[in-house]
Coordinates of N, CA and C in Angstrom, one line a residue:
X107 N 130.8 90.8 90.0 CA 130.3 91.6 91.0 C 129.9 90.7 92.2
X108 N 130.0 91.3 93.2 CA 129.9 90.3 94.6 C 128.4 90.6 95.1
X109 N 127.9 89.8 95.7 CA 126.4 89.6 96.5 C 126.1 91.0 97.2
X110 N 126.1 92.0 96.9 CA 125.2 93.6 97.9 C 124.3 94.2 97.3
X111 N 123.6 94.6 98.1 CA 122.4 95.5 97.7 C 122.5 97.3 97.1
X112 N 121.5 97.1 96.0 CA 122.6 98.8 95.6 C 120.7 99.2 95.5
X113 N 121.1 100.7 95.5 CA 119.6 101.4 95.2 C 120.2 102.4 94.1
X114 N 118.9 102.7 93.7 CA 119.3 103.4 91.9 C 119.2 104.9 92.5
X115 N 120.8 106.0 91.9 CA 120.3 107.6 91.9 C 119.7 107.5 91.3
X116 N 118.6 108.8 91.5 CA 118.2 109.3 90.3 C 118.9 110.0 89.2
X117 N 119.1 110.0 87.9 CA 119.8 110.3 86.9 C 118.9 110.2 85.7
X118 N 118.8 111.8 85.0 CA 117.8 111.5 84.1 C 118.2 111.6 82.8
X119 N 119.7 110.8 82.5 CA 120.3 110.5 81.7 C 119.5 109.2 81.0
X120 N 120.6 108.1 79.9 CA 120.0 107.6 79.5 C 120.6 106.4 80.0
X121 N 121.0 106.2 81.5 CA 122.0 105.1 82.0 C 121.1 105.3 83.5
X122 N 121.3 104.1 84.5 CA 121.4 103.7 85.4 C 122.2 103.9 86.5
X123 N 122.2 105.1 87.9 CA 123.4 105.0 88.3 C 123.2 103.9 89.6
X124 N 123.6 102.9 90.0 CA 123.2 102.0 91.3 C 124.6 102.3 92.5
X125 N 123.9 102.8 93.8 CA 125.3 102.9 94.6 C 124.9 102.1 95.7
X126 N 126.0 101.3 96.5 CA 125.8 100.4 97.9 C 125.0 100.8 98.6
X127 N 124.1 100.2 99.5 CA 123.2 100.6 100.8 C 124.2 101.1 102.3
X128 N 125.4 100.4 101.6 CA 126.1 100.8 102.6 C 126.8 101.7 102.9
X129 N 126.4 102.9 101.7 CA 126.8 104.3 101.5 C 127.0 105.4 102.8
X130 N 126.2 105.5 103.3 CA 126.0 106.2 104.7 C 126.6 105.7 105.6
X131 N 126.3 104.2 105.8 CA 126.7 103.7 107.3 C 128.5 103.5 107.3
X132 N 128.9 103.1 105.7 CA 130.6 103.0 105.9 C 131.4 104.2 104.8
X133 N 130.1 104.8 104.7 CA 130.9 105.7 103.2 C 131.4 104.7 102.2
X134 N 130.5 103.7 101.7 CA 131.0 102.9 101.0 C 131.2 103.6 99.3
X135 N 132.1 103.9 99.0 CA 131.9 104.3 97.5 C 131.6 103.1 96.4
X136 N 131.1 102.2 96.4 CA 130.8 101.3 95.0 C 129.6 102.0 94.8
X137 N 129.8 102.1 93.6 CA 128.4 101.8 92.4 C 129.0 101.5 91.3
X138 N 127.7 101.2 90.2 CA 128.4 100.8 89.0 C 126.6 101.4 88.0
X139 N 127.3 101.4 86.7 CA 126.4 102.5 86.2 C 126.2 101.3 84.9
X140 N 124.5 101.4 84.6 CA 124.2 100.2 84.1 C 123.3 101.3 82.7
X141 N 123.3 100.5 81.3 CA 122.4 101.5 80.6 C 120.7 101.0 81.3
X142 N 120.2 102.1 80.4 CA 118.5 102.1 80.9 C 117.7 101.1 79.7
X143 N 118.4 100.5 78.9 CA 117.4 99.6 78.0 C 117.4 98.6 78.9
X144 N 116.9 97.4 77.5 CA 116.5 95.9 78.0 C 117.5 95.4 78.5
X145 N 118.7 95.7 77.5 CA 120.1 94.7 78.1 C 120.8 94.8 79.4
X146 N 120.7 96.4 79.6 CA 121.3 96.6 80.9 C 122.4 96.1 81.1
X147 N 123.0 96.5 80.2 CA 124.5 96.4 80.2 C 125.4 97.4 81.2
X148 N 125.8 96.7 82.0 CA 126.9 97.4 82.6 C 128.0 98.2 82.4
X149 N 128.2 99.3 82.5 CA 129.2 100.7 81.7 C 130.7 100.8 82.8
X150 N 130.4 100.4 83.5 CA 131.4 101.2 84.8 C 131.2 100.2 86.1
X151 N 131.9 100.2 87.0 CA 132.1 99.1 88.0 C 132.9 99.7 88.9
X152 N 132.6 100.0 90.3 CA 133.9 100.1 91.3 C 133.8 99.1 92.4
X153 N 134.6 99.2 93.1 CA 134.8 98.2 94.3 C 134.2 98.8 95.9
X154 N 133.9 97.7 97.0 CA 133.4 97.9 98.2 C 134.5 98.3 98.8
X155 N 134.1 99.4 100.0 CA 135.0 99.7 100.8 C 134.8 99.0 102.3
X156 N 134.0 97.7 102.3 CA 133.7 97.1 103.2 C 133.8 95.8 103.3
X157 N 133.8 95.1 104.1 CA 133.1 93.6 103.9 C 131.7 93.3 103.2
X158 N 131.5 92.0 102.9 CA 129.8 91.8 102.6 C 129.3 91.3 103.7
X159 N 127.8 91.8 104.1 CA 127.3 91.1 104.8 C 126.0 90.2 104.3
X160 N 126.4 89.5 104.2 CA 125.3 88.1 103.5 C 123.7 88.0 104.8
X161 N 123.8 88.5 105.2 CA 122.6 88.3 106.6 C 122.2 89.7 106.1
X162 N 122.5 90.8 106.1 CA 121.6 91.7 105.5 C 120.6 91.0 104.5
X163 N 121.4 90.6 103.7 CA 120.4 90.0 102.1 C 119.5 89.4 102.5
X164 N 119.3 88.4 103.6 CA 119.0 87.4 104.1 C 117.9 87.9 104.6
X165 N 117.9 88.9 105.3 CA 117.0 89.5 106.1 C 116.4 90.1 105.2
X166 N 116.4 90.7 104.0 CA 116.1 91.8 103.0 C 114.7 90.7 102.2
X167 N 115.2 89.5 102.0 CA 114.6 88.5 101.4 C 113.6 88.1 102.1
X168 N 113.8 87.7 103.4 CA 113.1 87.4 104.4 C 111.7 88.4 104.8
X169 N 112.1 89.6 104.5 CA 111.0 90.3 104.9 C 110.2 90.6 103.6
X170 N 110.7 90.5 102.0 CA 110.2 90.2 101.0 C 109.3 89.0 100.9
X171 N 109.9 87.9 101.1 CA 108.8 86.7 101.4 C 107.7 87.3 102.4
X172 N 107.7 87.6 103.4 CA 106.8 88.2 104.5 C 105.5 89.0 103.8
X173 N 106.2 90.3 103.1 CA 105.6 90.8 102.0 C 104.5 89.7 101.4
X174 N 105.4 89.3 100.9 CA 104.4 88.0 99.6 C 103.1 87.8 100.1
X175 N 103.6 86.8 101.6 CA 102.7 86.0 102.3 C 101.5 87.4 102.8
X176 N 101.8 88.1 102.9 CA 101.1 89.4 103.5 C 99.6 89.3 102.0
X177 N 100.4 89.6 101.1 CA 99.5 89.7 99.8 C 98.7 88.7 99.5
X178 N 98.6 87.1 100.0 CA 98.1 86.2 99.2 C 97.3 85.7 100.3
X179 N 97.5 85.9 101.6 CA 96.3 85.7 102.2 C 96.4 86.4 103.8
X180 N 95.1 85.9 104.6 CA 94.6 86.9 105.7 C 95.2 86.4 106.5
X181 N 96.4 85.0 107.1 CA 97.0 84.4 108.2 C 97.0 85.8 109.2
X182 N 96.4 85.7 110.2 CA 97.2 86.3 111.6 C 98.2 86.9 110.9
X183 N 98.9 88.2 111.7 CA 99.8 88.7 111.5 C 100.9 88.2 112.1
X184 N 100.7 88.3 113.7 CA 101.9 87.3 114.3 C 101.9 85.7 113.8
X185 N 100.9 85.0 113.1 CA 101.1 83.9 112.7 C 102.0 84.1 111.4
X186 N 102.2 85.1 110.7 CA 102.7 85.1 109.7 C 103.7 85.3 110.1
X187 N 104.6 86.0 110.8 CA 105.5 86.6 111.2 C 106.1 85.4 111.8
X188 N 105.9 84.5 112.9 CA 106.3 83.5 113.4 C 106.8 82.0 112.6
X189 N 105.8 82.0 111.5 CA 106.1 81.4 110.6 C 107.4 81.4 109.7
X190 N 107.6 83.0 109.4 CA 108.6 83.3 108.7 C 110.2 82.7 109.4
X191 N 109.8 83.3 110.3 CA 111.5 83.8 111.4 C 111.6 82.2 111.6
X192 N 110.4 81.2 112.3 CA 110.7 79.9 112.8 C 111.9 79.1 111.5
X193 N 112.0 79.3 110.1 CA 112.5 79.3 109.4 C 113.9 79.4 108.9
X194 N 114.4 80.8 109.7 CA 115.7 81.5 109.8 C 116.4 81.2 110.5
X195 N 117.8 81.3 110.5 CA 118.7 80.8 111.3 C 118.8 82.2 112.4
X196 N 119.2 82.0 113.9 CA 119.3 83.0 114.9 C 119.7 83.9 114.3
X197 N 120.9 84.0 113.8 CA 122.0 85.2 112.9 C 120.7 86.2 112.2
X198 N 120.1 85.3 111.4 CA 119.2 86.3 110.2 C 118.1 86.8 111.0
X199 N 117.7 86.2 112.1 CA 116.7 86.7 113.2 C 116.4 87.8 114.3
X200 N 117.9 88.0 114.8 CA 118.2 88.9 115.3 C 118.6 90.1 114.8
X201 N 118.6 90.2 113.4 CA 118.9 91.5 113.0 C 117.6 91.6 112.0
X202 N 116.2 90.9 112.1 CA 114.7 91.4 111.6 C 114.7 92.7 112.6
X203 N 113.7 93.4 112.0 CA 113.4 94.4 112.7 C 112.7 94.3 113.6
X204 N 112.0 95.0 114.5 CA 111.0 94.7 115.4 C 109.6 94.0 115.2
X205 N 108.9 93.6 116.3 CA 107.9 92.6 115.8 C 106.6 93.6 115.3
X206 N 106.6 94.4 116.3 CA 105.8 95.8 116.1 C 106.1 96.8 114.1
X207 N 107.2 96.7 114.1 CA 107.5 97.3 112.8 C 107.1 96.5 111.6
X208 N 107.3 95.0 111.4 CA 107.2 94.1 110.8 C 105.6 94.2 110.6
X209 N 105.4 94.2 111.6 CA 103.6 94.3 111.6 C 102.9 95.4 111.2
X210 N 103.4 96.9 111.4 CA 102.9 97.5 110.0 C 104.0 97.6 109.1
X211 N 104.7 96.9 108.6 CA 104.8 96.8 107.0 C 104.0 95.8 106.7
X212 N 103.1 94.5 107.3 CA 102.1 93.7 106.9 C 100.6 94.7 107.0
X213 N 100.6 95.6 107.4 CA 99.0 96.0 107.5 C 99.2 97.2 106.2
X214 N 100.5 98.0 106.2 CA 100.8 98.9 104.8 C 100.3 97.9 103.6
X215 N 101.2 96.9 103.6 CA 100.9 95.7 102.4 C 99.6 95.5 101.8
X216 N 98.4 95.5 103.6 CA 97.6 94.7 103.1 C 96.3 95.7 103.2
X217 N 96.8 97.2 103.1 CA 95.9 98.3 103.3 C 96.6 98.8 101.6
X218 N 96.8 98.6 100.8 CA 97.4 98.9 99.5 C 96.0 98.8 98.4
X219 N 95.6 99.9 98.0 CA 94.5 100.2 97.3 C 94.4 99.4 95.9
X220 N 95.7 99.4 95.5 CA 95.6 98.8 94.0 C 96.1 97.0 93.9
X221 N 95.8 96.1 95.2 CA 95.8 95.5 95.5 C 95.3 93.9 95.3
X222 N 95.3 93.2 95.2 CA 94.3 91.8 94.1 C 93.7 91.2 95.9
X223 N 94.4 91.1 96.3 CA 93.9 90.6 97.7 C 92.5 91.2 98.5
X224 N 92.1 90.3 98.8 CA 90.7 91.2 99.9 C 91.3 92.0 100.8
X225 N 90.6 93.1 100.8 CA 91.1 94.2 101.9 C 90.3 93.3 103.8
X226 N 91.0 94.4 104.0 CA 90.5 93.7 106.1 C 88.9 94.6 105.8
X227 N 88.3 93.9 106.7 CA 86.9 94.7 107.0 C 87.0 95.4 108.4
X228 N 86.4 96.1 107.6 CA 86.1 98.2 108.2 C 85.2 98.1 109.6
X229 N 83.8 97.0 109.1 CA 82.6 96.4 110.3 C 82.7 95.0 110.4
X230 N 81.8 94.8 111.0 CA 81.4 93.5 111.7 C 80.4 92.7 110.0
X231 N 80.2 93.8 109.7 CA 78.8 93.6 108.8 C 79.3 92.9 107.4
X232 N 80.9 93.9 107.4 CA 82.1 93.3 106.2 C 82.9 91.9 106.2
X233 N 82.2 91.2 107.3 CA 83.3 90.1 107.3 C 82.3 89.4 106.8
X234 N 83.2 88.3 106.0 CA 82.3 87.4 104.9 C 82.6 85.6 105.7
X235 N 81.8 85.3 106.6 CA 81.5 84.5 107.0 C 80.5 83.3 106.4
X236 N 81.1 82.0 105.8 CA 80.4 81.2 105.6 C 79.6 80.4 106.3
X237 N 78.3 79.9 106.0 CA 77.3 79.5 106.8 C 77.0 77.7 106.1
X238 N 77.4 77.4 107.3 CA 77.0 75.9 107.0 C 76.3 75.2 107.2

């Protein structure tokens, strides 16, 4: 199987069905249908009706890592974001999403209830300021 991104139908069988992301945008027909245990063994396999684009993944990852960094600590938002991209090669940069959008997928992240990270403070009264 070659490097693409597939999302799972729902199927409330006792198998997996996964089809291309690039289903809409090229009518791509690949999926391949995997069982639902541990092994996840693969049943079925079709082909892309497109090229691969390796910079989607790129970007896909990129904003995963973003994610991460979102979760483990309070860096600035544009610090984080700057950080990330300064990283990426132009190609993988230009096709991030906007810097505004990016930024709430970091505040969704870091407003997530079931969360291990400190939440942002609500007052003035919430911020935990060390005294030296």
């Amino acid at each position: 199987m070659d490097i693409s991104i597939f999302f799972i139908v729902p199927n409330g069988k006792n198998k997996y069905i996964w089809r291309c992301t690039e289903y809409n945008k090229y009518k791509c027909s690949s999926c391949f249908t995997s069982t639902k245990d541990e092994t996840g063994t693969i049943l079925k396999e079709s082909c892309h009706s497109h090229a691969p684009n390796g910079v989607n993944i790129q970007v896909r990852e990129l904003m995963e890592k973003i994610k991460d960094n979102a979760k483990s600590n309070q860096v600035c938002t544009r610090n984080l974001i700057s950080e990330a991209v300064a990283t990426v090669p132009l190609v993988v940069a230009a096709q991030l999403p906007s810097q505004s959008l990016i930024s709430r997928t970091i505040r969704r992240v870091r407003s997530c209830k079931d969360q291990v990270c400190p939440q942002n403070p609500l007052t003035v009264n919430d911020l935990n300021i060390g005294t030296s």
